[in-house]
Amino acid sequence: MSPPPRSARAAPEIETRNTVHLVGRVSWGPESRVMPSGDEVVQLRVVVPRPRARSRSAPTGEPPGKAKTQVDAIEVACWSARTRAAAKRLTVDDMVEVEGGLHRRFFATGAGRASRYEVEARALRRARAARP
């Protein structure tokens, strides 16, 4: 008799989670939109710097081994009334803290179906106002 299929075997429980915690600068938005369903969403983009790995070869004029900084521009969607209200009080260059989950959203375009990844905010707060 052959062993049961792998999916039928008892496996130890592994806790899964989809948690994102960002602290960065608002670079675009907030922009409010009403979806075809009638739901409102407020979207913004948060830029978060991340150090690049040290490299032996550096661009001209830069010492070898010096760490460079890259940035990630991350789209954030605020669906709940609470996160929408908090997002609407933000301006470009505010520092913001976002807690949420990573989601892939599918939508129709003139060229067919498309998708994008974004962070769906569960909590959002201004960490520091933009400097004048």
Coordinates of C-alpha atoms in Angstrom, one line a residue:
M1 CA 0.0 0.0 0.0
S2 CA 1.4 3.4 -0.9
P3 CA 1.7 6.3 1.6
P4 CA -1.1 8.9 1.7
P5 CA -0.6 11.9 -0.5
R6 CA 1.6 14.6 1.1
S7 CA -1.4 17.0 1.6
A8 CA -3.2 14.3 3.6
R9 CA -0.4 13.8 6.1
A10 CA -0.6 15.5 9.4
A11 CA 1.7 18.5 9.3
P12 CA 2.7 20.7 12.2
E13 CA 0.8 23.9 12.4
I14 CA 2.7 26.9 11.1
E15 CA 1.4 30.3 11.9
T16 CA 1.1 32.3 8.8
R17 CA 0.9 36.1 8.6
N18 CA 0.9 39.0 6.2
T19 CA 2.1 42.0 8.2
V20 CA 3.8 45.1 6.8
H21 CA 5.2 47.9 9.0
L22 CA 6.5 50.9 7.1
V23 CA 8.0 54.2 8.2
G24 CA 8.8 56.5 5.4
R25 CA 8.1 59.8 3.6
V26 CA 4.9 60.5 1.7
S27 CA 6.0 61.2 -1.9
W28 CA 2.6 61.3 -3.7
G29 CA -1.0 61.7 -2.6
P30 CA -3.1 61.3 -0.7
E31 CA -5.6 60.9 -3.5
S32 CA -9.2 59.9 -2.9
R33 CA -11.1 57.8 -5.5
V34 CA -14.5 56.3 -5.6
M35 CA -14.4 52.8 -7.1
P36 CA -17.1 51.4 -9.5
S37 CA -18.5 49.5 -6.5
G38 CA -19.1 52.8 -4.7
D39 CA -16.3 52.2 -2.1
E40 CA -13.9 55.0 -1.4
V41 CA -10.2 54.5 -1.3
V42 CA -7.5 56.9 -0.4
Q43 CA -4.1 56.1 -2.0
L44 CA -0.7 57.4 -1.4
R45 CA 2.9 56.5 -2.0
V46 CA 5.5 56.1 0.7
V47 CA 9.2 56.2 0.0
V48 CA 11.4 54.1 2.3
P49 CA 15.2 54.1 2.0
R50 CA 17.1 50.9 2.2
P51 CA 20.9 50.5 2.2
R52 CA 22.3 48.6 -0.7
A53 CA 24.8 45.9 -0.2
R54 CA 28.4 47.0 -0.2
S55 CA 30.1 46.6 -3.5
R56 CA 33.7 46.3 -4.6
S57 CA 33.1 48.3 -7.7
A58 CA 31.8 51.8 -7.1
P59 CA 30.7 54.4 -9.7
T60 CA 33.4 56.9 -10.7
G61 CA 34.3 59.3 -7.9
E62 CA 33.0 57.2 -5.1
P63 CA 35.2 55.2 -2.7
P64 CA 35.0 51.4 -3.1
G65 CA 33.0 49.6 -0.5
K66 CA 30.9 52.7 0.5
A67 CA 27.3 51.7 1.1
K68 CA 24.8 53.4 -1.2
T69 CA 21.2 54.1 -0.5
Q70 CA 18.3 52.9 -2.7
V71 CA 14.6 53.6 -2.1
D72 CA 11.5 51.6 -2.4
A73 CA 8.4 53.5 -3.5
I74 CA 5.4 51.6 -2.0
E75 CA 1.8 52.2 -2.9
V76 CA -0.6 52.3 0.2
A77 CA -4.4 51.9 0.0
C78 CA -6.6 53.1 2.8
W79 CA -10.1 51.5 2.7
S80 CA -11.4 51.9 6.2
A81 CA -13.0 55.2 7.3
R82 CA -10.3 55.6 10.0
T83 CA -7.3 55.2 7.7
R84 CA -8.9 57.3 5.0
A85 CA -9.4 60.2 7.4
A86 CA -5.8 59.9 8.7
A87 CA -4.4 59.7 5.1
K88 CA -6.4 62.8 4.0
R89 CA -4.6 64.9 6.7
L90 CA -1.2 64.0 5.2
T91 CA 0.8 66.1 2.8
V92 CA 3.8 65.3 0.6
D93 CA 7.1 65.0 2.6
D94 CA 5.3 64.1 5.9
M95 CA 6.9 61.1 7.6
V96 CA 4.3 58.4 8.1
E97 CA 4.0 55.1 9.9
V98 CA 1.8 52.4 8.2
E99 CA 0.8 49.0 9.5
G100 CA -1.1 46.7 7.2
G101 CA -0.8 43.8 4.8
L102 CA 0.6 43.2 1.3
H103 CA -2.2 42.7 -1.3
R104 CA -2.3 42.0 -5.0
R105 CA -5.1 43.8 -6.7
F106 CA -6.4 42.9 -10.1
F107 CA -8.2 45.3 -12.4
A108 CA -9.2 45.9 -16.0
T109 CA -7.3 48.2 -18.4
G110 CA -7.7 49.1 -22.0
A111 CA -5.0 46.5 -22.8
G112 CA -6.7 43.8 -20.7
R113 CA -6.2 42.5 -17.1
A114 CA -3.5 44.0 -14.9
S115 CA -2.4 43.7 -11.3
R116 CA -0.4 45.7 -8.8
Y117 CA 0.9 45.0 -5.3
E118 CA 0.1 47.5 -2.6
V119 CA -0.1 47.7 1.2
E120 CA -3.6 47.8 2.5
A121 CA -3.3 50.0 5.6
R122 CA -4.9 48.8 8.9
A123 CA -3.4 51.7 10.8
L124 CA -1.8 54.9 9.7
R125 CA -0.4 57.9 11.5
R126 CA 1.8 60.9 10.8
A127 CA 5.2 60.4 12.5
R128 CA 6.5 63.9 11.6
A129 CA 5.0 66.8 9.6
A130 CA 6.8 68.0 6.5
R131 CA 9.4 70.7 7.1
P132 CA 8.5 74.1 5.6

